[in-house]
Amino acid sequence: MIYPSENLNGLIALIARIKTKKFSIETQYKFIKLAKIMEEELAIVNEQKYLLLDNYAEKDEKGMFIMLDDGGVKIKEEYLEECSKKINELNSRQITIPDISFSLDELEPLELTLEELFILEPLIK
């Protein structure tokens, strides 16, 4: 099954939100399997993002990234387009995961928001 990497953070946040709820053990097990896969993928994505920053970000005299007021990292002007392209490529990657799916009935007790349903939509059968 293919899952968009841009949803990694959202899926991990969703699992963190529901992990204290009581619901079907089978559904819990599916979420545990997903959480392990997504955490591994997120670690890889974060490592790749750090490498991009290391190559394209401006650094101060101590070698630390220069931060912007909005919390972002300042990218070297001459690399803005190239860095943006690479980040978009990274975010648009597709992750291959085991065939894990959910029915709407098993998701019902979780009281999901519409945003959370969008995140789970590729996994709903």
mmCIF file of C-alpha atoms in Angstrom:
data_model
loop_
_atom_site.group_PDB
_atom_site.id
_atom_site.type_symbol
_atom_site.label_atom_id
_atom_site.label_comp_id
_atom_site.label_asym_id
_atom_site.label_seq_id
_atom_site.Cartn_x
_atom_site.Cartn_y
_atom_site.Cartn_z
ATOM 1 C CA MET A 1 0.000 0.000 0.000
ATOM 2 C CA ILE A 2 1.209 3.517 -0.795
ATOM 3 C CA TYR A 3 0.936 6.369 1.730
ATOM 4 C CA PRO A 4 1.958 10.021 1.184
ATOM 5 C CA SER A 5 4.939 11.107 3.291
ATOM 6 C CA GLU A 6 3.435 14.584 3.688
ATOM 7 C CA ASN A 7 0.916 13.006 6.110
ATOM 8 C CA LEU A 8 3.552 11.454 8.398
ATOM 9 C CA ASN A 9 3.413 14.089 11.120
ATOM 10 C CA GLY A 10 -0.375 14.167 11.063
ATOM 11 C CA LEU A 11 -0.686 10.399 11.379
ATOM 12 C CA ILE A 12 1.830 10.273 14.226
ATOM 13 C CA ALA A 13 -0.058 13.084 16.009
ATOM 14 C CA LEU A 14 -3.369 11.261 15.479
ATOM 15 C CA ILE A 15 -1.972 8.041 16.949
ATOM 16 C CA ALA A 16 -0.572 9.976 19.916
ATOM 17 C CA ARG A 17 -4.018 11.511 20.510
ATOM 18 C CA ILE A 18 -5.918 8.221 20.452
ATOM 19 C CA LYS A 19 -3.403 6.017 22.268
ATOM 20 C CA THR A 20 -5.145 6.493 25.625
ATOM 21 C CA LYS A 21 -8.623 5.769 24.256
ATOM 22 C CA LYS A 22 -10.254 2.383 24.678
ATOM 23 C CA PHE A 23 -11.284 0.671 21.458
ATOM 24 C CA SER A 24 -10.995 -2.655 19.644
ATOM 25 C CA ILE A 25 -7.753 -4.531 20.297
ATOM 26 C CA GLU A 26 -7.514 -5.393 16.582
ATOM 27 C CA THR A 27 -7.738 -1.707 15.656
ATOM 28 C CA GLN A 28 -5.206 -0.808 18.345
ATOM 29 C CA TYR A 29 -2.802 -3.373 16.916
ATOM 30 C CA LYS A 30 -3.130 -1.853 13.433
ATOM 31 C CA PHE A 31 -2.316 1.574 14.849
ATOM 32 C CA ILE A 32 0.702 0.182 16.712
ATOM 33 C CA LYS A 33 2.032 -1.335 13.490
ATOM 34 C CA LEU A 34 1.445 1.942 11.665
ATOM 35 C CA ALA A 35 3.098 3.989 14.421
ATOM 36 C CA LYS A 36 6.282 1.919 14.243
ATOM 37 C CA ILE A 37 6.491 2.262 10.463
ATOM 38 C CA MET A 38 5.698 5.976 10.483
ATOM 39 C CA GLU A 39 8.213 6.764 13.221
ATOM 40 C CA GLU A 40 10.950 5.016 11.233
ATOM 41 C CA GLU A 41 9.977 6.891 8.077
ATOM 42 C CA LEU A 42 9.794 10.199 9.942
ATOM 43 C CA ALA A 43 13.307 9.654 11.291
ATOM 44 C CA ILE A 44 14.566 9.147 7.727
ATOM 45 C CA VAL A 45 12.694 12.213 6.434
ATOM 46 C CA ASN A 46 13.978 14.350 9.310
ATOM 47 C CA GLU A 47 17.533 13.184 8.654
ATOM 48 C CA GLN A 48 17.170 14.088 4.979
ATOM 49 C CA LYS A 49 15.754 17.513 5.903
ATOM 50 C CA TYR A 50 18.680 18.116 8.243
ATOM 51 C CA LEU A 51 21.100 17.239 5.444
ATOM 52 C CA LEU A 52 19.318 19.704 3.169
ATOM 53 C CA LEU A 53 19.567 22.401 5.821
ATOM 54 C CA ASP A 54 23.206 21.589 6.392
ATOM 55 C CA ASN A 55 23.839 22.179 2.672
ATOM 56 C CA TYR A 56 21.576 25.187 2.056
ATOM 57 C CA ALA A 57 21.043 27.051 5.342
ATOM 58 C CA GLU A 58 22.942 30.100 6.465
ATOM 59 C CA LYS A 59 24.986 29.543 9.605
ATOM 60 C CA ASP A 60 26.356 31.907 12.200
ATOM 61 C CA GLU A 61 30.001 32.095 13.293
ATOM 62 C CA LYS A 62 29.442 29.139 15.673
ATOM 63 C CA GLY A 63 28.114 26.953 12.834
ATOM 64 C CA MET A 64 24.516 27.143 14.092
ATOM 65 C CA PHE A 65 21.601 27.631 11.689
ATOM 66 C CA ILE A 66 20.374 31.225 11.496
ATOM 67 C CA MET A 67 16.720 31.258 12.539
ATOM 68 C CA LEU A 68 14.023 33.535 11.131
ATOM 69 C CA ASP A 69 11.457 35.376 13.241
ATOM 70 C CA ASP A 70 8.760 32.899 12.156
ATOM 71 C CA GLY A 71 10.782 29.939 13.471
ATOM 72 C CA GLY A 72 12.087 28.836 10.084
ATOM 73 C CA VAL A 73 15.706 28.520 9.061
ATOM 74 C CA LYS A 74 17.310 31.124 6.804
ATOM 75 C CA ILE A 75 18.311 29.590 3.473
ATOM 76 C CA LYS A 76 21.194 30.993 1.427
ATOM 77 C CA GLU A 77 19.636 33.286 -1.175
ATOM 78 C CA GLU A 78 21.322 31.573 -4.120
ATOM 79 C CA TYR A 79 19.915 28.179 -3.060
ATOM 80 C CA LEU A 80 16.309 29.119 -2.249
ATOM 81 C CA GLU A 81 14.779 27.618 -5.390
ATOM 82 C CA GLU A 82 16.918 24.470 -5.343
ATOM 83 C CA CYS A 83 16.281 23.870 -1.632
ATOM 84 C CA SER A 84 12.541 24.444 -2.039
ATOM 85 C CA LYS A 85 12.450 21.963 -4.917
ATOM 86 C CA LYS A 86 14.267 19.302 -2.887
ATOM 87 C CA ILE A 87 11.988 19.797 0.135
ATOM 88 C CA ASN A 88 8.931 19.489 -2.123
ATOM 89 C CA GLU A 89 10.371 16.266 -3.578
ATOM 90 C CA LEU A 90 10.946 14.936 -0.086
ATOM 91 C CA ASN A 91 7.423 15.847 1.035
ATOM 92 C CA SER A 92 5.810 14.327 -2.055
ATOM 93 C CA ARG A 93 7.485 10.932 -1.613
ATOM 94 C CA GLN A 94 5.234 7.939 -1.330
ATOM 95 C CA ILE A 95 5.807 5.429 1.449
ATOM 96 C CA THR A 96 5.184 1.750 0.899
ATOM 97 C CA ILE A 97 3.549 0.229 3.957
ATOM 98 C CA PRO A 98 2.021 -3.179 4.675
ATOM 99 C CA ASP A 99 -1.587 -3.553 3.624
ATOM 100 C CA ILE A 100 -3.211 -2.062 6.724
ATOM 101 C CA SER A 101 -6.719 -0.736 6.364
ATOM 102 C CA PHE A 102 -9.576 0.428 8.544
ATOM 103 C CA SER A 103 -13.320 0.325 8.144
ATOM 104 C CA LEU A 104 -15.430 3.327 9.061
ATOM 105 C CA ASP A 105 -17.142 1.187 11.698
ATOM 106 C CA GLU A 106 -13.907 0.485 13.565
ATOM 107 C CA LEU A 107 -12.915 4.168 13.431
ATOM 108 C CA GLU A 108 -16.300 5.362 14.740
ATOM 109 C CA PRO A 109 -15.460 5.160 18.486
ATOM 110 C CA LEU A 110 -12.330 7.295 18.000
ATOM 111 C CA GLU A 111 -14.316 10.505 17.411
ATOM 112 C CA LEU A 112 -12.029 11.626 14.608
ATOM 113 C CA THR A 113 -12.032 15.129 13.204
ATOM 114 C CA LEU A 114 -12.466 15.729 9.496
ATOM 115 C CA GLU A 115 -8.770 16.579 9.282
ATOM 116 C CA GLU A 116 -7.881 13.245 10.902
ATOM 117 C CA LEU A 117 -10.141 11.419 8.436
ATOM 118 C CA PHE A 118 -8.262 13.095 5.576
ATOM 119 C CA ILE A 119 -5.020 11.737 7.049
ATOM 120 C CA LEU A 120 -6.482 8.235 7.335
ATOM 121 C CA GLU A 121 -8.369 8.332 4.025
ATOM 122 C CA PRO A 122 -5.774 6.295 2.067
ATOM 123 C CA LEU A 123 -6.149 3.566 4.726
ATOM 124 C CA ILE A 124 -9.960 3.423 4.836
ATOM 125 C CA LYS A 125 -11.662 0.623 2.944
#
